[in-house]
XYZ file of C-alpha atoms in Angstrom:
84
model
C 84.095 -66.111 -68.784
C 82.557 -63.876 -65.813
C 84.673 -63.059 -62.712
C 82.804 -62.149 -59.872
C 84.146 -58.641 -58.259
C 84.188 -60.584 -54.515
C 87.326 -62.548 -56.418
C 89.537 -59.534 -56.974
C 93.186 -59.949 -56.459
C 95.639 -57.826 -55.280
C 98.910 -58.082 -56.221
C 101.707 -57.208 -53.604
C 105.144 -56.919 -53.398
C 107.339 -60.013 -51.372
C 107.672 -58.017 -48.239
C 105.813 -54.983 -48.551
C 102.250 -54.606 -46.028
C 98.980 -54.097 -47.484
C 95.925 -55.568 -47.705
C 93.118 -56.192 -50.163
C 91.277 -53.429 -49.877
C 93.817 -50.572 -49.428
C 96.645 -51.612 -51.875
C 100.158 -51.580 -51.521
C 101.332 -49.252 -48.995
C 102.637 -45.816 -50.312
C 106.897 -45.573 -51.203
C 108.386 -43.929 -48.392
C 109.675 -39.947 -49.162
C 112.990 -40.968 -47.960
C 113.397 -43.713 -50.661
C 111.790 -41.692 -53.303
C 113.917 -38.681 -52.997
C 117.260 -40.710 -53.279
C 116.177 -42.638 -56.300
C 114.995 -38.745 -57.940
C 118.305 -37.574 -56.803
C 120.325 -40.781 -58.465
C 117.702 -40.081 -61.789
C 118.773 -36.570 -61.841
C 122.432 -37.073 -60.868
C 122.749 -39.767 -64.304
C 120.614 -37.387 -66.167
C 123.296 -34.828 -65.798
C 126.227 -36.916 -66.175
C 125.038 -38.074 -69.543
C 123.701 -34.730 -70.858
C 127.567 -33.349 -69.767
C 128.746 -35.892 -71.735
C 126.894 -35.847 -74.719
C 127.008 -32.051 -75.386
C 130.321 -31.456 -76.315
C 130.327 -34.634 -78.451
C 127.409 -33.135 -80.423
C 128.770 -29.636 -80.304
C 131.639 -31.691 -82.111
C 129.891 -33.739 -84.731
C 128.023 -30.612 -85.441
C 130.775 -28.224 -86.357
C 132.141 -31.024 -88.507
C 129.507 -32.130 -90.346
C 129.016 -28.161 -91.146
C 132.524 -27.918 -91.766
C 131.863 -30.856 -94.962
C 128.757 -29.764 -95.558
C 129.885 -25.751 -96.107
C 132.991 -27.254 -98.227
C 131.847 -26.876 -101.583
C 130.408 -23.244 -100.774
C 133.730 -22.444 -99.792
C 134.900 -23.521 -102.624
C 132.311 -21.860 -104.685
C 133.048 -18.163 -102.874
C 136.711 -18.577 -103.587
C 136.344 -19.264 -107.220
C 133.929 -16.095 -107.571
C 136.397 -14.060 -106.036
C 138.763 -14.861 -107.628
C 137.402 -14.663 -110.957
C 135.671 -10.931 -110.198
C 139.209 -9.882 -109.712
C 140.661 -11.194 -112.620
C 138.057 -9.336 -114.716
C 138.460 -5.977 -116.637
């Protein structure tokens, strides 16, 4: 199947100028800066949110996780001073 180049489409958003040649017209700086400043503005809601519940999960998992060397320490001591 050959398509000839003349039969190039462009495809445009409903409502948005541009023509065939010169594409869709550039997102205004306006619009772009709110939607970075929404991005960044979620970003930091979620990261705020998420770091103490890690910071959480981390010191208990550690806290099972160290258990049985605990455990281990205690017993060591314990038996050192019960030697002669």
């Amino acid at each position: 199947m050959k398509v000839p180049s003349e039969s190039a489409t462009v495809l445009v958003p409903a409502g948005r100028p541009g023509t065939r040649d010169s594409g869709p017209a550039p997102c205004p700086a306006a619009l772009r800066e709110r939607s970075q400043d929404s991005l960044v503005q979620a970003t930091a809601l979620v990261l705020a949110a998420l770091v103490p519940l890690s910071l959480a999960a981390g010191y208990v998992t550690a806290g099972y996780a160290l258990s049985p060397l605990r455990r281990i320490t205690h017993s060591a001591r314990r038996a050192c001073r019960q030697s002669p």
